Tab-separated table of N, CA and C in Angstrom:
chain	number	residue	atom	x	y	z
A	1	UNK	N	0.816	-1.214	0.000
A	1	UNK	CA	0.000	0.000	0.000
A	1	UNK	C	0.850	1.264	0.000
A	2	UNK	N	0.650	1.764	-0.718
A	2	UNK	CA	1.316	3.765	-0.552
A	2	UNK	C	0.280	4.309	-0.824
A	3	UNK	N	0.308	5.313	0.224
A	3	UNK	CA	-0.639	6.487	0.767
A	3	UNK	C	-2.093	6.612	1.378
A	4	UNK	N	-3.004	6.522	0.619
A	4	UNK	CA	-4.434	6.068	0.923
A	4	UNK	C	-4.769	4.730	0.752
A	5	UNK	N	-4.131	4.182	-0.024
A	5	UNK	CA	-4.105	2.594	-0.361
A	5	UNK	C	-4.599	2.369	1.059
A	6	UNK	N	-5.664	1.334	0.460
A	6	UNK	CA	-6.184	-0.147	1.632
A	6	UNK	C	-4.819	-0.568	2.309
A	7	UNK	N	-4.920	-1.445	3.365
A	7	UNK	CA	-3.909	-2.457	4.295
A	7	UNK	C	-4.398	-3.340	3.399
A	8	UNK	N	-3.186	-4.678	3.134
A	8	UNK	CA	-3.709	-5.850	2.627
A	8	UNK	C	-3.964	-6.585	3.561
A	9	UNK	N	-5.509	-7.389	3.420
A	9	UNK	CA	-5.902	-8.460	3.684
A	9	UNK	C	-5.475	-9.509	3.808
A	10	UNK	N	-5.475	-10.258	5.625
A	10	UNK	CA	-5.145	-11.744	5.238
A	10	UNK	C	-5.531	-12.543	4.335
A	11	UNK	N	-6.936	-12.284	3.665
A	11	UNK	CA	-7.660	-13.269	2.727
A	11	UNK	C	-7.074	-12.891	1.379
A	12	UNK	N	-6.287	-11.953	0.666
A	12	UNK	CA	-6.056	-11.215	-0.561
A	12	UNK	C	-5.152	-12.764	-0.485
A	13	UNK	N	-5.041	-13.507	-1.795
A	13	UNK	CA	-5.054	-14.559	-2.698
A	13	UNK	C	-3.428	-14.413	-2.663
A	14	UNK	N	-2.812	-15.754	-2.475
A	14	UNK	CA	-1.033	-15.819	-2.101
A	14	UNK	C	-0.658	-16.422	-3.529
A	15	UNK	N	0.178	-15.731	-3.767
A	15	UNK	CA	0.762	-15.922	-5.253
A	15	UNK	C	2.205	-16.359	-5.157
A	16	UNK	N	2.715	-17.310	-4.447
A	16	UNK	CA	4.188	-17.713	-3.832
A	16	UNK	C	4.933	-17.162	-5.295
A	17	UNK	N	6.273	-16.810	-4.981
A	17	UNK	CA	7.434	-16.503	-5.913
A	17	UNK	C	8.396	-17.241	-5.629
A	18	UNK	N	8.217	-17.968	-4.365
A	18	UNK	CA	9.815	-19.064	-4.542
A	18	UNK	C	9.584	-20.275	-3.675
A	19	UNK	N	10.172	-21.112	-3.994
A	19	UNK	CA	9.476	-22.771	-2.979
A	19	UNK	C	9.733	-22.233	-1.587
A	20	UNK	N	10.628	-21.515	-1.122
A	20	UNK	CA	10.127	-20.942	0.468
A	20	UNK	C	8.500	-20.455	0.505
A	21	UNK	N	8.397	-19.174	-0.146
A	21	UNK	CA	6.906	-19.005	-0.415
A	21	UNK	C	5.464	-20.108	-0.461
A	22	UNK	N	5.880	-20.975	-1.499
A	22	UNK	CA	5.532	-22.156	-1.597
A	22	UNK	C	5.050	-22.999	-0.881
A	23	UNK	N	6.342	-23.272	0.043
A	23	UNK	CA	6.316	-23.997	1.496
A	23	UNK	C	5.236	-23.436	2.573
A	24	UNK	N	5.306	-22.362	2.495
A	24	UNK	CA	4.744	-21.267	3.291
A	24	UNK	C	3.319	-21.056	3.092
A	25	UNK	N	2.663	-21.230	1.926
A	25	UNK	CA	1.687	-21.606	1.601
A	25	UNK	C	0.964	-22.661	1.499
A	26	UNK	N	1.731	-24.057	1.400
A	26	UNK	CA	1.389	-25.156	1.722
A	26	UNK	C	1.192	-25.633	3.502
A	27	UNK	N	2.094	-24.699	4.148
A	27	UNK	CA	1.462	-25.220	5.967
A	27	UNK	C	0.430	-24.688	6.094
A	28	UNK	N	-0.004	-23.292	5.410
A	28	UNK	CA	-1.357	-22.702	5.736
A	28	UNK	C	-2.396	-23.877	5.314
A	29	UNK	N	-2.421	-24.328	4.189
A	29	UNK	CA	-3.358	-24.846	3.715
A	29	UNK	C	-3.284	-26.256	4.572
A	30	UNK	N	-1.924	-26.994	4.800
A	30	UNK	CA	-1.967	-28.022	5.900
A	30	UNK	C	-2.697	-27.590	7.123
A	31	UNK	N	-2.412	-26.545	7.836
A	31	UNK	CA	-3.210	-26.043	9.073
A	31	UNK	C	-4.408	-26.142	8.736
A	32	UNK	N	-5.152	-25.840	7.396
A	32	UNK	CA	-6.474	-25.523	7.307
A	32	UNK	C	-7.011	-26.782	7.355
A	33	UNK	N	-6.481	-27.566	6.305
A	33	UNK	CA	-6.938	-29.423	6.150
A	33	UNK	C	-7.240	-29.874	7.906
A	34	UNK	N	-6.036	-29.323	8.655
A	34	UNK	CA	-5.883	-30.275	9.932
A	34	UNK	C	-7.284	-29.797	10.924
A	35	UNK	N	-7.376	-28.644	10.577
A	35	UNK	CA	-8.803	-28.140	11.030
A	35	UNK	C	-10.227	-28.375	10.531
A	36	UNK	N	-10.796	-28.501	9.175
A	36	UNK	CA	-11.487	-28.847	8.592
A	36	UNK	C	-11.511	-30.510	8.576
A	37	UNK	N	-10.271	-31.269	8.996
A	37	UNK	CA	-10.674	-32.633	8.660
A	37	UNK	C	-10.677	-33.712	10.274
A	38	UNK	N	-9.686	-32.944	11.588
A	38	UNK	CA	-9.822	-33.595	12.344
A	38	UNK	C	-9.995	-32.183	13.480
A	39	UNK	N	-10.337	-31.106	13.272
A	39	UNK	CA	-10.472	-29.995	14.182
A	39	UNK	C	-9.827	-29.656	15.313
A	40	UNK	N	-8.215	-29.651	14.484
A	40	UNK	CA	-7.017	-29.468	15.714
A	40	UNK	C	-7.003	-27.374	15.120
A	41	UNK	N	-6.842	-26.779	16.187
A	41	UNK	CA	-6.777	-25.466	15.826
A	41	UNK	C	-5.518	-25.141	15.465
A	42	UNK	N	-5.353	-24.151	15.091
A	42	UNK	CA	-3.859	-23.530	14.649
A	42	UNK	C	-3.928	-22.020	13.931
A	43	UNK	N	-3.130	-21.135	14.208
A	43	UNK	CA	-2.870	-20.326	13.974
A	43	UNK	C	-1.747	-19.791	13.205
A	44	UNK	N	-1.791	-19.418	12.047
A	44	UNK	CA	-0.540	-19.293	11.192
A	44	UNK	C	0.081	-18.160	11.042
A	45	UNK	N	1.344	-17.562	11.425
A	45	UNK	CA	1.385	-15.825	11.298
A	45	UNK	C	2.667	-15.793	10.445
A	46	UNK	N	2.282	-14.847	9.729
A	46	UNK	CA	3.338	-14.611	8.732
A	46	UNK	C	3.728	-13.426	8.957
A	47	UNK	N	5.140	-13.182	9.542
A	47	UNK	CA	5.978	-12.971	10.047
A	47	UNK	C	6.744	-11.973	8.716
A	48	UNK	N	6.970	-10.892	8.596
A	48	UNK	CA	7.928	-9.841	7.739
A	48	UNK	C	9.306	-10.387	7.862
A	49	UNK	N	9.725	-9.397	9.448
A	49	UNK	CA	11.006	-9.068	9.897
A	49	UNK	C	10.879	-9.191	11.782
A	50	UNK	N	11.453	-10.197	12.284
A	50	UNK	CA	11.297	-9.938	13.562
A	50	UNK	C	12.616	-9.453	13.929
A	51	UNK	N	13.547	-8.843	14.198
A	51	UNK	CA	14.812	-7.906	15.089
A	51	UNK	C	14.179	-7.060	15.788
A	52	UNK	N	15.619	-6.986	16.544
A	52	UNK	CA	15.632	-5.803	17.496
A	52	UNK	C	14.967	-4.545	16.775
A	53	UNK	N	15.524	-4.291	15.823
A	53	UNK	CA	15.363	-3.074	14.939
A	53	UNK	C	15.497	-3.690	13.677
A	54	UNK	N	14.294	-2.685	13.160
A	54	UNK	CA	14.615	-2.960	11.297
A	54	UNK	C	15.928	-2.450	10.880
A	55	UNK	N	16.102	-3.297	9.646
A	55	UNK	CA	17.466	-3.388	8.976
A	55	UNK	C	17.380	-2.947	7.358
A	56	UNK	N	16.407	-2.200	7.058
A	56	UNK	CA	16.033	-1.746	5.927
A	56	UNK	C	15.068	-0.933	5.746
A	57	UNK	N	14.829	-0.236	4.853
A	57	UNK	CA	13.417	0.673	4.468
A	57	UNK	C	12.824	0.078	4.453
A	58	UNK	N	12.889	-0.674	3.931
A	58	UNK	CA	11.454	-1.858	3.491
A	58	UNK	C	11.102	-2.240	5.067
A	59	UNK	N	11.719	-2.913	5.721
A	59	UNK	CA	11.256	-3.184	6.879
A	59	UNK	C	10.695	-2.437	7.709
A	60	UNK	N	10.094	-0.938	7.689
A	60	UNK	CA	9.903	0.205	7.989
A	60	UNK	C	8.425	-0.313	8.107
A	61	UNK	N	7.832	-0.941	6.617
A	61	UNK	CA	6.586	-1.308	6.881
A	61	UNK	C	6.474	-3.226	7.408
A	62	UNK	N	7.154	-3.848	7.644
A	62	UNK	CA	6.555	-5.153	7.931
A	62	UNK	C	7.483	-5.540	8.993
A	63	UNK	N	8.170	-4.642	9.953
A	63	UNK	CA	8.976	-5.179	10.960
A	63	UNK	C	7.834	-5.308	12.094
A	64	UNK	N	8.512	-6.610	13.141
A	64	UNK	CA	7.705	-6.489	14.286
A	64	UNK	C	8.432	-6.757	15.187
A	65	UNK	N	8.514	-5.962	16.747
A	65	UNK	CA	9.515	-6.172	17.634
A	65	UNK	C	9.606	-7.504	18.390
A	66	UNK	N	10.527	-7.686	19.033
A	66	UNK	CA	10.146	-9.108	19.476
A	66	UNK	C	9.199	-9.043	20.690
A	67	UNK	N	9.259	-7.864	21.261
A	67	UNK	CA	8.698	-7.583	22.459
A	67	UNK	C	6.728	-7.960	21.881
A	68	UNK	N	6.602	-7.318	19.996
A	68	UNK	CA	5.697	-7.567	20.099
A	68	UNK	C	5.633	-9.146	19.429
A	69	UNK	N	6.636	-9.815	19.125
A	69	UNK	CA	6.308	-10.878	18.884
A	69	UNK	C	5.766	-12.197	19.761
A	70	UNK	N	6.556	-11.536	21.102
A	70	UNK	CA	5.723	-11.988	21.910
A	70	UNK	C	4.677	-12.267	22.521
A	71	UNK	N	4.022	-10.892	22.253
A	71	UNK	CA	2.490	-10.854	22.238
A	71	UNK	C	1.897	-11.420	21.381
A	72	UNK	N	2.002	-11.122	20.358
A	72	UNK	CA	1.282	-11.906	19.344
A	72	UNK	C	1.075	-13.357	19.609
A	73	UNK	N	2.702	-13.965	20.154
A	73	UNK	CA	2.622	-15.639	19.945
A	73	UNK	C	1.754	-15.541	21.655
A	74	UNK	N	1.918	-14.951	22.474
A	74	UNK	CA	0.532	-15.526	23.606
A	74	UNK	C	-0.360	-15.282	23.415
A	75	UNK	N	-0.962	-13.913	22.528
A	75	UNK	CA	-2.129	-14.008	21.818
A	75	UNK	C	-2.525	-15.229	21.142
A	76	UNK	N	-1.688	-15.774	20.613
A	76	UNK	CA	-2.160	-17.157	19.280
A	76	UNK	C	-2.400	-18.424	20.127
A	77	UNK	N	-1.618	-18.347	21.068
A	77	UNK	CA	-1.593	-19.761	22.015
A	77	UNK	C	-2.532	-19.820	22.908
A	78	UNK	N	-2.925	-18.810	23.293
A	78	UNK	CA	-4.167	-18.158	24.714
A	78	UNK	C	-5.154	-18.037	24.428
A	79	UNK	N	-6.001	-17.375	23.032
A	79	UNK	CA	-6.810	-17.318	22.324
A	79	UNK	C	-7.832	-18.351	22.149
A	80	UNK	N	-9.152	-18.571	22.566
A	80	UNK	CA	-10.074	-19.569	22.441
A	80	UNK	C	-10.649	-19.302	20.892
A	81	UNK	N	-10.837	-21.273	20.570
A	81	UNK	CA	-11.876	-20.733	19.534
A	81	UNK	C	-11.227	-19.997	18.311
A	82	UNK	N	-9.870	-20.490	17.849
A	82	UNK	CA	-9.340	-19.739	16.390
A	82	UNK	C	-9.414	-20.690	15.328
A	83	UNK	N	-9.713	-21.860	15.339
A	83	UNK	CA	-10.526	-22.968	14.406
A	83	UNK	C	-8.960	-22.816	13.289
A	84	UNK	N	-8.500	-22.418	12.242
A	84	UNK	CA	-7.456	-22.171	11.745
A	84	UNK	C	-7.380	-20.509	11.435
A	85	UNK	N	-6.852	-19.665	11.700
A	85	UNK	CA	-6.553	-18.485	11.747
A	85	UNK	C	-5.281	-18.035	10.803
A	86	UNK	N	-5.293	-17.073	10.150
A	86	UNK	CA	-4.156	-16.198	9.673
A	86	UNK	C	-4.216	-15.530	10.078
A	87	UNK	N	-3.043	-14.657	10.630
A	87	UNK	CA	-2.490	-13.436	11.355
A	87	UNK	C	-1.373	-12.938	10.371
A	88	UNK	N	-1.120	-11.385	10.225
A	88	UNK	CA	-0.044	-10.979	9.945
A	88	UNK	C	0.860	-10.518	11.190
A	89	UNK	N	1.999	-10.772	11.182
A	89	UNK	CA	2.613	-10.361	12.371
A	89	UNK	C	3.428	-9.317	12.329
A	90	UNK	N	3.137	-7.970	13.113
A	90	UNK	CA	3.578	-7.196	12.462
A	90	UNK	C	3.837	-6.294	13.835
A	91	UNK	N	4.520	-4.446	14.066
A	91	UNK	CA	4.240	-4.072	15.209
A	91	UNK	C	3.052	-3.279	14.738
A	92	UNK	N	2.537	-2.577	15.394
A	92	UNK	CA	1.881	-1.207	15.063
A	92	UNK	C	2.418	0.304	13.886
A	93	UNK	N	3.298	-0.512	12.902
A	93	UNK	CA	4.011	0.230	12.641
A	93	UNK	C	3.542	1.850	11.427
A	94	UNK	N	3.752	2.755	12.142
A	94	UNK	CA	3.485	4.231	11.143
A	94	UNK	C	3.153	3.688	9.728
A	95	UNK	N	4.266	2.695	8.917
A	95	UNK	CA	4.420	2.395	7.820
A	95	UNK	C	3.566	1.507	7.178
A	96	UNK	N	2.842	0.702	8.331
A	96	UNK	CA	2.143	-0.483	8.240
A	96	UNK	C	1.674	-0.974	6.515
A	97	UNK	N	1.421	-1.981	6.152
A	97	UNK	CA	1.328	-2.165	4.688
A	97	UNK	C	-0.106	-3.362	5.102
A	98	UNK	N	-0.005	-4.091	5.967
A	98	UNK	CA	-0.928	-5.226	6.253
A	98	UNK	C	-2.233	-5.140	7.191
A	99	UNK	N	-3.229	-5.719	7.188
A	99	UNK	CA	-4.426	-5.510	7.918
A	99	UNK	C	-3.637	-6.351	9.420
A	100	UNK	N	-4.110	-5.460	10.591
A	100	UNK	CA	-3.738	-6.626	11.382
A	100	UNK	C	-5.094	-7.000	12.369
A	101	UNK	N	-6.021	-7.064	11.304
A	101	UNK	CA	-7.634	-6.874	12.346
A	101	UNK	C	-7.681	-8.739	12.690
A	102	UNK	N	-6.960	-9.364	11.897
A	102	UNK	CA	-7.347	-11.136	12.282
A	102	UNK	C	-6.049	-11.177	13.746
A	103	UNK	N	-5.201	-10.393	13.517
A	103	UNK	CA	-4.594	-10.671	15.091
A	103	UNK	C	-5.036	-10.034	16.431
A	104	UNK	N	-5.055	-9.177	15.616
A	104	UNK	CA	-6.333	-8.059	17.107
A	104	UNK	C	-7.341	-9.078	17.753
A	105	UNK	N	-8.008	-9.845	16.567
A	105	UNK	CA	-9.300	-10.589	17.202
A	105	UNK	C	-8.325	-11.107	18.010
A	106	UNK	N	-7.551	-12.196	17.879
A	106	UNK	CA	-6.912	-13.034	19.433
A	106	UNK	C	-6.625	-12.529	20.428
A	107	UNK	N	-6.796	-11.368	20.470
A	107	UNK	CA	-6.133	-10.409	21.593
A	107	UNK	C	-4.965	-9.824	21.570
A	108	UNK	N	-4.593	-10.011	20.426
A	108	UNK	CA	-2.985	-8.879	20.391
A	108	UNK	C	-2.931	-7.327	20.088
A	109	UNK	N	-2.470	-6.911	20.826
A	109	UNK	CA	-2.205	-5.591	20.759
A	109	UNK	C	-0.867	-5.534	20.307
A	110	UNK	N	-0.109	-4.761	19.619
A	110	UNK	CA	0.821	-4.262	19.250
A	110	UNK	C	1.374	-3.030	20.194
A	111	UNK	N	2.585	-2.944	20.225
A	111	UNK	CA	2.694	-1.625	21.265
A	111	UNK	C	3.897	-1.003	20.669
A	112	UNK	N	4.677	-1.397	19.337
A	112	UNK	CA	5.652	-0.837	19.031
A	112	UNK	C	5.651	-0.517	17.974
A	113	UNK	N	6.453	0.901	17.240
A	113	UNK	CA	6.796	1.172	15.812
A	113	UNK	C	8.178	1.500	15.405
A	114	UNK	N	8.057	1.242	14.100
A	114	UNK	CA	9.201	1.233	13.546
A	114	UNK	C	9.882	2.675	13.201
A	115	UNK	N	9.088	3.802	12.982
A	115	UNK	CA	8.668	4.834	12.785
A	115	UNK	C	10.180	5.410	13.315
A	116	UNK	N	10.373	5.355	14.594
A	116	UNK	CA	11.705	6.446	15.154
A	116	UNK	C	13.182	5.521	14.786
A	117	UNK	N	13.190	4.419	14.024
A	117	UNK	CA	14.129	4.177	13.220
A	117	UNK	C	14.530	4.550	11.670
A	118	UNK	N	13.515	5.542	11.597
A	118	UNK	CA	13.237	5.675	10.191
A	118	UNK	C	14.296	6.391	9.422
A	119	UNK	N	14.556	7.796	10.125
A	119	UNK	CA	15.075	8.695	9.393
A	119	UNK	C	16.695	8.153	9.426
A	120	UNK	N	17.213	7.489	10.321
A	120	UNK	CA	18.776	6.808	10.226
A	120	UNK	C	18.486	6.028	9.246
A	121	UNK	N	17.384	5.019	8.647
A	121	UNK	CA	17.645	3.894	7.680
A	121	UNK	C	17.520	4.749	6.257
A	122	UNK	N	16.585	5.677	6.064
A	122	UNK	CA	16.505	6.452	4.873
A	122	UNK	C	17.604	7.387	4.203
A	123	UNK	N	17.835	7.812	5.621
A	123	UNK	CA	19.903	8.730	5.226
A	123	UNK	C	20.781	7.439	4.584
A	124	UNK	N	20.673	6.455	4.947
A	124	UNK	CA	21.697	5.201	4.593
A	124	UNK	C	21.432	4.685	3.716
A	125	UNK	N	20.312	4.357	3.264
A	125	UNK	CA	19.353	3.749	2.322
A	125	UNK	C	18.719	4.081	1.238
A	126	UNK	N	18.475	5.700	1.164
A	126	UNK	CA	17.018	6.262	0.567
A	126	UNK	C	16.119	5.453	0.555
A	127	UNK	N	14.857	6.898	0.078
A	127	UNK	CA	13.430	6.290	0.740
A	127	UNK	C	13.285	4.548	-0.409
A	128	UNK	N	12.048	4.411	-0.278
A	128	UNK	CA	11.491	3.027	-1.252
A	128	UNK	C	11.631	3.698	-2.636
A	129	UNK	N	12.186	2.839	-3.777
A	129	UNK	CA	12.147	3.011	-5.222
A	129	UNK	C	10.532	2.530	-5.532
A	130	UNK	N	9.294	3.206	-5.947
A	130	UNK	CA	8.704	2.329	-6.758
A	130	UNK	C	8.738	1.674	-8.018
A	131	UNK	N	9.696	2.077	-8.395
A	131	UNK	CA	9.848	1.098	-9.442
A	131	UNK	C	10.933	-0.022	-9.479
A	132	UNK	N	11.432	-0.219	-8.401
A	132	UNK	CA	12.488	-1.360	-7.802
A	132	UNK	C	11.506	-2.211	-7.121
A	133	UNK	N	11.211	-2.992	-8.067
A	133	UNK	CA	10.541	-4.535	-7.670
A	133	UNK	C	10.708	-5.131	-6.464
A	134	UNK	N	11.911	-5.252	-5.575
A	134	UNK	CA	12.035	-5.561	-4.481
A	134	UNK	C	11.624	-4.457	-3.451
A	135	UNK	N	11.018	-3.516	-4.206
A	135	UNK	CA	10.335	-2.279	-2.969
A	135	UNK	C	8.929	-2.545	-3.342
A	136	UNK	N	8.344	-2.170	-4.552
A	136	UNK	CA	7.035	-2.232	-4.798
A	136	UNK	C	6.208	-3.706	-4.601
A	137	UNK	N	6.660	-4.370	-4.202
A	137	UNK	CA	5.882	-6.007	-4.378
A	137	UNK	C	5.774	-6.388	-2.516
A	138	UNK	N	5.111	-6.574	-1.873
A	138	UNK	CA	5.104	-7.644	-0.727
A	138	UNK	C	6.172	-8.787	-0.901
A	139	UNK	N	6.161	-9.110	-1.677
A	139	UNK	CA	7.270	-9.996	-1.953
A	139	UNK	C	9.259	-9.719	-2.059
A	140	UNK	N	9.149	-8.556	-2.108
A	140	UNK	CA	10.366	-7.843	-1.564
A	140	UNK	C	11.059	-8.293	-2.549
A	141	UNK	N	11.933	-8.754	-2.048
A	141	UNK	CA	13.363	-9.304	-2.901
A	141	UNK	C	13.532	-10.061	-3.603
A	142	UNK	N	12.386	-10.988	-3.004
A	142	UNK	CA	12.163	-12.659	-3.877
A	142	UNK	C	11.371	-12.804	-5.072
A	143	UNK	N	10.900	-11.280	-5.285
A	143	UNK	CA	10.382	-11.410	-6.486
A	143	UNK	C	11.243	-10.366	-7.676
A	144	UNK	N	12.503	-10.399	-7.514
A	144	UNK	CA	13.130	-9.645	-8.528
A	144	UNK	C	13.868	-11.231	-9.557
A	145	UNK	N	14.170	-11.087	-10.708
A	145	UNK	CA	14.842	-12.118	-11.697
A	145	UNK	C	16.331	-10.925	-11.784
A	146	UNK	N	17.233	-12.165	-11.084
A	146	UNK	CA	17.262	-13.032	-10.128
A	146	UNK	C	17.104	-12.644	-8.640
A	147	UNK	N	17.159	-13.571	-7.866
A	147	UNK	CA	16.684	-12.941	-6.284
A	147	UNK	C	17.734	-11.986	-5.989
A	148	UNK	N	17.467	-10.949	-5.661
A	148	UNK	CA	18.429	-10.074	-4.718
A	148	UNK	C	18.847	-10.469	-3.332
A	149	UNK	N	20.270	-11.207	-3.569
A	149	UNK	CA	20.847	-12.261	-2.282
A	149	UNK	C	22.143	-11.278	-1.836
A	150	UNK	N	22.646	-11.351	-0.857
A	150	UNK	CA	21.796	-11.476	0.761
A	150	UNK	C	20.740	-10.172	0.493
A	151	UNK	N	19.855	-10.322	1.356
A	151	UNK	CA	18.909	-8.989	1.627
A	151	UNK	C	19.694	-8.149	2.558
């Protein structure tokens, strides 16, 4: 999302770009089977960037602290009644790009942003290219030919 743009939806349709992706899409749908066929619950969160601090612009919008990763994961574990769930895991961040209304329901609150790391990563970095594929896509890096390795 940039600017007024919607947050994306956990439900907006996963288009994997690399067998990690892939993989990543196949436990969701395993979690879902395991719920729909023998009604073990589970909660799946897809996870950006968890550090201390973001390590990129990009991570500006999908970092989450660990402090709040913590919450989140006792939110997911504590939570009655999540039948199979997607969560984005994310902090509260200024930059935010993702809906985080399916983790809220479990009870997570977020309490951190990325926001007062910003202006040190942008002096080092500049802001996001939109037209640099590994900025404009959710998919970051893994969707440039060839992958942009290391991140």
């Amino acid at each position: 999302p940039r600017g007024d743009d919607p947050l994306i939806p956990v439900g907006t349709p996963r288009r994997p770009d690399t067998f990690y992706g892939l993989s990543k899409s196949f436990g969701e749908d395993l979690a879902q089977f395991y719920w729909d066929k023998y009604g073990m619950e589970t909660v799946s969160v897809r996870i950006g960037s968890c550090f201390k601090e973001p390590r990129s612009v990009r991570m500006l919008s999908v970092w989450m602290s660990p402090e709040d990763g913590a919450r989140l994961f006792h939110a997911a574990l504590t939570a009655e009644d999540v039948g199979h769930t997607v969560v984005y895991g994310s902090s509260a961040n200024t930059r935010l790009w993702w809906d985080l209304t399916t983790a809220r329901a479990l009870g997570y609150e977020p309490q951190d942003d990325s926001e007062p790391f910003a202006e040190k990563l942008i002096a080092e970095h500049g802001d996001l290219d939109p037209e640099n594929v590994a900025h404009a896509y959710l998919g970051g890096h893994f969707v440039s030919e060839p992958p942009i390795w290391p991140y």
